[in-house]
PDB file of C-alpha atoms in Angstrom:
ATOM      1  CA  MET A   1       0.000   0.000   0.000  1.00 53.00           C
ATOM      2  CA  SER A   2       2.776   2.433   0.909  1.00 79.00           C
ATOM      3  CA  ALA A   3       4.508   2.060  -2.484  1.00 80.00           C
ATOM      4  CA  ASP A   4       1.174   2.624  -4.231  1.00 92.00           C
ATOM      5  CA  VAL A   5       0.604   5.823  -2.237  1.00 94.00           C
ATOM      6  CA  ARG A   6       4.108   7.096  -3.091  1.00 94.00           C
ATOM      7  CA  THR A   7       3.529   6.299  -6.765  1.00 93.00           C
ATOM      8  CA  ARG A   8       0.205   8.158  -6.761  1.00 94.00           C
ATOM      9  CA  ILE A   9       1.844  11.163  -5.133  1.00 96.00           C
ATOM     10  CA  LEU A  10       4.750  11.184  -7.609  1.00 94.00           C
ATOM     11  CA  THR A  11       2.429  10.754 -10.599  1.00 91.00           C
ATOM     12  CA  ALA A  12       0.206  13.579  -9.369  1.00 93.00           C
ATOM     13  CA  THR A  13       3.277  15.751  -8.795  1.00 93.00           C
ATOM     14  CA  LEU A  14       4.501  15.289 -12.364  1.00 89.00           C
ATOM     15  CA  GLU A  15       1.054  16.019 -13.785  1.00 89.00           C
ATOM     16  CA  LEU A  16       0.700  19.135 -11.632  1.00 92.00           C
ATOM     17  CA  ILE A  17       4.164  20.404 -12.557  1.00 90.00           C
ATOM     18  CA  GLY A  18       3.230  20.000 -16.201  1.00 86.00           C
ATOM     19  CA  GLU A  19      -0.128  21.657 -15.708  1.00 89.00           C
ATOM     20  CA  ARG A  20       0.768  24.481 -13.290  1.00 90.00           C
ATOM     21  CA  GLY A  21       4.566  24.687 -13.027  1.00 87.00           C
ATOM     22  CA  ILE A  22       6.860  24.096 -10.082  1.00 87.00           C
ATOM     23  CA  GLY A  23       6.269  27.572  -8.634  1.00 87.00           C
ATOM     24  CA  SER A  24       2.595  26.919  -7.976  1.00 87.00           C
ATOM     25  CA  LEU A  25       3.115  23.467  -6.493  1.00 90.00           C
ATOM     26  CA  THR A  26       1.986  23.168  -2.877  1.00 93.00           C
ATOM     27  CA  ASN A  27       1.673  20.155  -0.637  1.00 94.00           C
ATOM     28  CA  ARG A  28      -2.083  20.731  -0.332  1.00 95.00           C
ATOM     29  CA  ILE A  29      -2.569  20.753  -4.103  1.00 96.00           C
ATOM     30  CA  VAL A  30      -0.463  17.602  -4.522  1.00 96.00           C
ATOM     31  CA  ALA A  31      -2.253  15.796  -1.674  1.00 96.00           C
ATOM     32  CA  LYS A  32      -5.650  16.637  -3.164  1.00 96.00           C
ATOM     33  CA  ALA A  33      -4.616  15.518  -6.667  1.00 96.00           C
ATOM     34  CA  ALA A  34      -3.149  12.258  -5.309  1.00 96.00           C
ATOM     35  CA  ASN A  35      -6.249  11.711  -3.153  1.00 96.00           C
ATOM     36  CA  VAL A  36      -4.238  11.464   0.061  1.00 96.00           C
ATOM     37  CA  SER A  37      -4.245  13.483   3.251  1.00 95.00           C
ATOM     38  CA  LEU A  38      -1.718  16.260   3.771  1.00 94.00           C
ATOM     39  CA  GLY A  39      -0.266  14.227   6.644  1.00 95.00           C
ATOM     40  CA  THR A  40       0.228  11.229   4.378  1.00 95.00           C
ATOM     41  CA  LEU A  41       2.067  13.367   1.847  1.00 96.00           C
ATOM     42  CA  THR A  42       4.397  14.866   4.453  1.00 94.00           C
ATOM     43  CA  TYR A  43       4.942  11.411   5.984  1.00 94.00           C
ATOM     44  CA  HIS A  44       6.282  10.147   2.642  1.00 94.00           C
ATOM     45  CA  PHE A  45       8.075  13.353   1.578  1.00 95.00           C
ATOM     46  CA  ALA A  46       9.647  15.485   4.286  1.00 94.00           C
ATOM     47  CA  SER A  47      10.255  18.437   1.961  1.00 92.00           C
ATOM     48  CA  GLN A  48       9.176  19.742  -1.406  1.00 88.00           C
ATOM     49  CA  GLU A  49      12.749  19.320  -2.656  1.00 86.00           C
ATOM     50  CA  GLN A  50      12.564  15.614  -1.767  1.00 91.00           C
ATOM     51  CA  LEU A  51       9.233  15.368  -3.596  1.00 92.00           C
ATOM     52  CA  LEU A  52      10.633  17.115  -6.700  1.00 86.00           C
ATOM     53  CA  GLY A  53      13.783  15.010  -6.625  1.00 86.00           C
ATOM     54  CA  GLU A  54      11.888  11.755  -6.385  1.00 90.00           C
ATOM     55  CA  ALA A  55       9.397  12.856  -9.055  1.00 87.00           C
ATOM     56  CA  LEU A  56      12.286  13.546 -11.448  1.00 83.00           C
ATOM     57  CA  GLN A  57      13.908  10.250 -10.475  1.00 86.00           C
ATOM     58  CA  ALA A  58      10.650   8.354 -11.126  1.00 88.00           C
ATOM     59  CA  PHE A  59      10.357   9.981 -14.533  1.00 84.00           C
ATOM     60  CA  VAL A  60      14.008   9.187 -15.330  1.00 86.00           C
ATOM     61  CA  ASP A  61      13.634   5.548 -14.258  1.00 89.00           C
ATOM     62  CA  GLU A  62      10.644   5.101 -16.592  1.00 87.00           C
ATOM     63  CA  GLU A  63      12.452   6.854 -19.450  1.00 85.00           C
ATOM     64  CA  LEU A  64      15.597   4.759 -18.930  1.00 88.00           C
ATOM     65  CA  ASP A  65      13.546   1.570 -19.188  1.00 90.00           C
ATOM     66  CA  ARG A  66      11.822   2.803 -22.356  1.00 87.00           C
ATOM     67  CA  LEU A  67      15.013   4.113 -23.945  1.00 86.00           C
ATOM     68  CA  SER A  68      17.014   0.967 -23.107  1.00 90.00           C
ATOM     69  CA  VAL A  69      14.595  -1.082 -25.203  1.00 89.00           C
ATOM     70  CA  ILE A  70      14.940   1.319 -28.134  1.00 87.00           C
ATOM     71  CA  ALA A  71      18.742   1.451 -27.856  1.00 88.00           C
ATOM     72  CA  ALA A  72      18.958  -2.347 -27.751  1.00 90.00           C
ATOM     73  CA  GLN A  73      16.952  -2.527 -30.981  1.00 88.00           C
ATOM     74  CA  LEU A  74      19.300  -0.070 -32.693  1.00 87.00           C
ATOM     75  CA  GLU A  75      22.722  -1.073 -31.381  1.00 88.00           C
ATOM     76  CA  GLY A  76      24.593  -3.133 -33.938  1.00 88.00           C
ATOM     77  CA  ALA A  77      21.884  -2.645 -36.574  1.00 88.00           C
ATOM     78  CA  THR A  78      22.367  -1.314 -40.074  1.00 90.00           C
ATOM     79  CA  LEU A  79      19.461   0.862 -41.157  1.00 87.00           C
ATOM     80  CA  SER A  80      18.473   3.146 -43.969  1.00 85.00           C
ATOM     81  CA  VAL A  81      17.869   6.774 -43.080  1.00 80.00           C
ATOM     82  CA  ASP A  82      14.111   6.193 -43.472  1.00 80.00           C
ATOM     83  CA  GLU A  83      14.206   3.206 -41.085  1.00 84.00           C
ATOM     84  CA  ALA A  84      16.218   5.176 -38.526  1.00 81.00           C
ATOM     85  CA  LEU A  85      13.783   8.088 -38.808  1.00 77.00           C
ATOM     86  CA  ALA A  86      10.873   5.698 -38.255  1.00 79.00           C
ATOM     87  CA  HIS A  87      12.540   4.519 -35.018  1.00 76.00           C
ATOM     88  CA  ALA A  88      13.111   8.136 -33.988  1.00 75.00           C
ATOM     89  CA  ARG A  89       9.491   9.029 -34.722  1.00 71.00           C
ATOM     90  CA  ASP A  90       8.306   6.076 -32.640  1.00 72.00           C
ATOM     91  CA  ALA A  91      10.588   7.065 -29.763  1.00 73.00           C
ATOM     92  CA  ILE A  92       9.396  10.666 -29.823  1.00 70.00           C
ATOM     93  CA  GLU A  93       5.712   9.953 -30.389  1.00 66.00           C
ATOM     94  CA  THR A  94       5.481   7.365 -27.602  1.00 66.00           C
ATOM     95  CA  ARG A  95       6.651   9.899 -25.067  1.00 62.00           C
ATOM     96  CA  PRO A  96       4.381  10.778 -22.171  1.00 62.00           C
ATOM     97  CA  SER A  97       1.471  13.215 -22.192  1.00 71.00           C
ATOM     98  CA  ARG A  98       1.862  16.935 -22.850  1.00 75.00           C
ATOM     99  CA  HIS A  99       1.779  17.633 -19.094  1.00 76.00           C
ATOM    100  CA  ALA A 100       4.461  15.014 -18.475  1.00 75.00           C
ATOM    101  CA  GLN A 101       6.635  16.466 -21.249  1.00 80.00           C
ATOM    102  CA  THR A 102       6.229  19.955 -19.809  1.00 84.00           C
ATOM    103  CA  ALA A 103       7.018  18.611 -16.331  1.00 83.00           C
ATOM    104  CA  GLN A 104      10.157  16.978 -17.704  1.00 82.00           C
ATOM    105  CA  LEU A 105      11.366  20.276 -19.136  1.00 87.00           C
ATOM    106  CA  GLU A 106      10.418  22.134 -15.924  1.00 86.00           C
ATOM    107  CA  LEU A 107      12.353  19.629 -13.832  1.00 81.00           C
ATOM    108  CA  TYR A 108      15.393  19.926 -16.106  1.00 86.00           C
ATOM    109  CA  LEU A 109      15.269  23.692 -15.722  1.00 88.00           C
ATOM    110  CA  HIS A 110      14.897  23.285 -11.959  1.00 86.00           C
ATOM    111  CA  ALA A 111      17.994  21.043 -12.015  1.00 88.00           C
ATOM    112  CA  THR A 112      20.004  24.050 -13.221  1.00 92.00           C
ATOM    113  CA  ARG A 113      19.316  25.626  -9.822  1.00 89.00           C
ATOM    114  CA  ASN A 114      19.291  22.476  -7.691  1.00 86.00           C
ATOM    115  CA  GLU A 115      22.438  20.405  -7.569  1.00 88.00           C
ATOM    116  CA  GLY A 116      20.530  17.442  -6.116  1.00 82.00           C
ATOM    117  CA  LEU A 117      18.513  17.034  -9.322  1.00 85.00           C
ATOM    118  CA  ARG A 118      21.429  17.236 -11.750  1.00 89.00           C
ATOM    119  CA  GLU A 119      22.493  13.595 -11.499  1.00 89.00           C
ATOM    120  CA  ALA A 120      19.030  12.360 -12.496  1.00 87.00           C
ATOM    121  CA  ALA A 121      18.857  14.841 -15.365  1.00 89.00           C
ATOM    122  CA  ALA A 122      22.335  13.787 -16.538  1.00 92.00           C
ATOM    123  CA  ARG A 123      21.326  10.102 -16.471  1.00 91.00           C
ATOM    124  CA  CYS A 124      18.291  10.844 -18.612  1.00 89.00           C
ATOM    125  CA  TYR A 125      20.292  12.863 -21.134  1.00 92.00           C
ATOM    126  CA  ALA A 126      22.897  10.064 -21.284  1.00 94.00           C
ATOM    127  CA  ALA A 127      20.121   7.607 -22.192  1.00 91.00           C
ATOM    128  CA  TYR A 128      18.826   9.923 -24.935  1.00 89.00           C
ATOM    129  CA  ASP A 129      22.382  10.280 -26.243  1.00 93.00           C
ATOM    130  CA  ARG A 130      22.812   6.477 -26.254  1.00 92.00           C
ATOM    131  CA  VAL A 131      19.702   6.064 -28.416  1.00 90.00           C
ATOM    132  CA  ALA A 132      20.758   8.874 -30.739  1.00 89.00           C
ATOM    133  CA  ALA A 133      24.291   7.480 -31.080  1.00 92.00           C
ATOM    134  CA  ALA A 134      22.947   4.000 -31.826  1.00 92.00           C
ATOM    135  CA  ALA A 135      20.628   5.385 -34.517  1.00 88.00           C
ATOM    136  CA  LEU A 136      23.383   7.511 -36.035  1.00 89.00           C
ATOM    137  CA  LYS A 137      25.799   4.555 -36.078  1.00 91.00           C
ATOM    138  CA  ALA A 138      23.112   2.390 -37.691  1.00 90.00           C
ATOM    139  CA  ILE A 139      22.944   4.775 -40.650  1.00 87.00           C
ATOM    140  CA  GLY A 140      26.717   5.106 -40.883  1.00 88.00           C
ATOM    141  CA  VAL A 141      27.294   8.565 -39.401  1.00 87.00           C
ATOM    142  CA  PRO A 142      30.942   8.962 -38.380  1.00 87.00           C
ATOM    143  CA  ASP A 143      31.616  10.170 -34.815  1.00 90.00           C
ATOM    144  CA  ALA A 144      28.079   9.214 -33.773  1.00 92.00           C
ATOM    145  CA  GLU A 145      28.828   9.639 -30.048  1.00 94.00           C
ATOM    146  CA  ARG A 146      30.032  13.199 -30.647  1.00 94.00           C
ATOM    147  CA  VAL A 147      27.031  14.077 -32.823  1.00 90.00           C
ATOM    148  CA  ALA A 148      24.413  12.419 -30.572  1.00 92.00           C
ATOM    149  CA  PRO A 149      24.162  15.275 -28.013  1.00 94.00           C
ATOM    150  CA  LEU A 150      23.572  17.702 -30.893  1.00 90.00           C
ATOM    151  CA  LEU A 151      20.718  15.543 -32.123  1.00 87.00           C
ATOM    152  CA  THR A 152      19.142  15.204 -28.671  1.00 89.00           C
ATOM    153  CA  GLY A 153      19.518  18.956 -28.177  1.00 90.00           C
ATOM    154  CA  LEU A 154      17.719  19.527 -31.465  1.00 86.00           C
ATOM    155  CA  VAL A 155      14.866  17.242 -30.419  1.00 84.00           C
ATOM    156  CA  ASP A 156      14.583  18.930 -26.996  1.00 85.00           C
ATOM    157  CA  GLY A 157      14.633  22.374 -28.603  1.00 88.00           C
ATOM    158  CA  LEU A 158      11.954  21.426 -31.098  1.00 84.00           C
ATOM    159  CA  GLU A 159       9.857  19.844 -28.352  1.00 83.00           C
ATOM    160  CA  LEU A 160      10.159  22.967 -26.189  1.00 86.00           C
ATOM    161  CA  ARG A 161       9.215  25.132 -29.162  1.00 85.00           C
ATOM    162  CA  ARG A 162       6.239  22.903 -30.015  1.00 82.00           C
ATOM    163  CA  LEU A 163       4.986  22.943 -26.419  1.00 83.00           C
ATOM    164  CA  ALA A 164       5.590  26.685 -25.963  1.00 86.00           C
ATOM    165  CA  THR A 165       3.869  27.708 -29.186  1.00 88.00           C
ATOM    166  CA  ASP A 166       1.366  24.846 -29.425  1.00 82.00           C
ATOM    167  CA  ASP A 167       2.387  24.644 -33.069  1.00 78.00           C
ATOM    168  CA  PRO A 168       1.395  21.280 -34.567  1.00 72.00           C
ATOM    169  CA  ARG A 169       3.262  22.163 -37.764  1.00 73.00           C
ATOM    170  CA  ILE A 170       6.591  21.381 -36.118  1.00 72.00           C
ATOM    171  CA  ASP A 171       7.506  18.169 -37.864  1.00 73.00           C
ATOM    172  CA  PHE A 172      10.145  16.135 -36.047  1.00 70.00           C
ATOM    173  CA  ALA A 173      10.635  13.775 -38.989  1.00 70.00           C
ATOM    174  CA  ALA A 174      11.326  16.653 -41.379  1.00 76.00           C
ATOM    175  CA  ALA A 175      13.720  18.299 -38.914  1.00 76.00           C
ATOM    176  CA  LEU A 176      15.565  15.045 -38.282  1.00 76.00           C
ATOM    177  CA  THR A 177      15.783  14.335 -42.015  1.00 76.00           C
ATOM    178  CA  THR A 178      17.311  17.773 -42.611  1.00 78.00           C
ATOM    179  CA  PHE A 179      19.762  17.260 -39.742  1.00 75.00           C
ATOM    180  CA  VAL A 180      20.837  13.775 -40.859  1.00 72.00           C
ATOM    181  CA  LYS A 181      21.255  14.855 -44.483  1.00 74.00           C
ATOM    182  CA  ALA A 182      23.392  17.778 -43.346  1.00 77.00           C
ATOM    183  CA  LEU A 183      25.677  15.331 -41.520  1.00 70.00           C
ATOM    184  CA  GLY A 184      26.525  13.762 -44.854  1.00 66.00           C
ATOM    185  CA  SER A 185      27.448  17.028 -46.577  1.00 54.00           C
ATOM    186  CA  SER A 186      30.901  18.525 -46.553  1.00 47.00           C
ATOM    187  CA  PRO A 187      31.381  21.621 -44.402  1.00 49.00           C
ATOM    188  CA  THR A 188      32.182  24.809 -46.260  1.00 48.00           C
ATOM    189  CA  PRO A 189      35.335  26.681 -45.219  1.00 46.00           C
TER     190      PRO A 189
END
């Protein structure tokens, strides 16, 4: 029962962060959303920093599981650009809800100010980079490990832009295709 209560609280916290932002998060709001008493919430989480840290960690653990499956499918494979883009589209489109995506970005931003959250954020980014490097290697991109953070940064930037502007015209597949094709061209002096 106790693990179920903690999970409900963490899930509610992520949803609320995505819906309202970290600044408007209160223990009362979280307790109500998780359908627990205020005392139960404070029994499980002594501080809001602990709650935020564990919410980010819960998100990261789920993402690591999901991304490990994708990376395992890609590592050692040889793919066409279209096949790699299909994998990328699947990975991006099976991400959590809009509120969860917004919460993820909010928690990453919060990690810039909170040293305790940085390790979890770094682990998540490392998993994204692993998937990107595996996909880039599968299509024959040289220096895939060096290029992977650029690709994950592009995806994060596009996702932030899409969420901030609510612009459905932002096409990840088209952006990724442009990026991957540019990797194959020679740089101009």
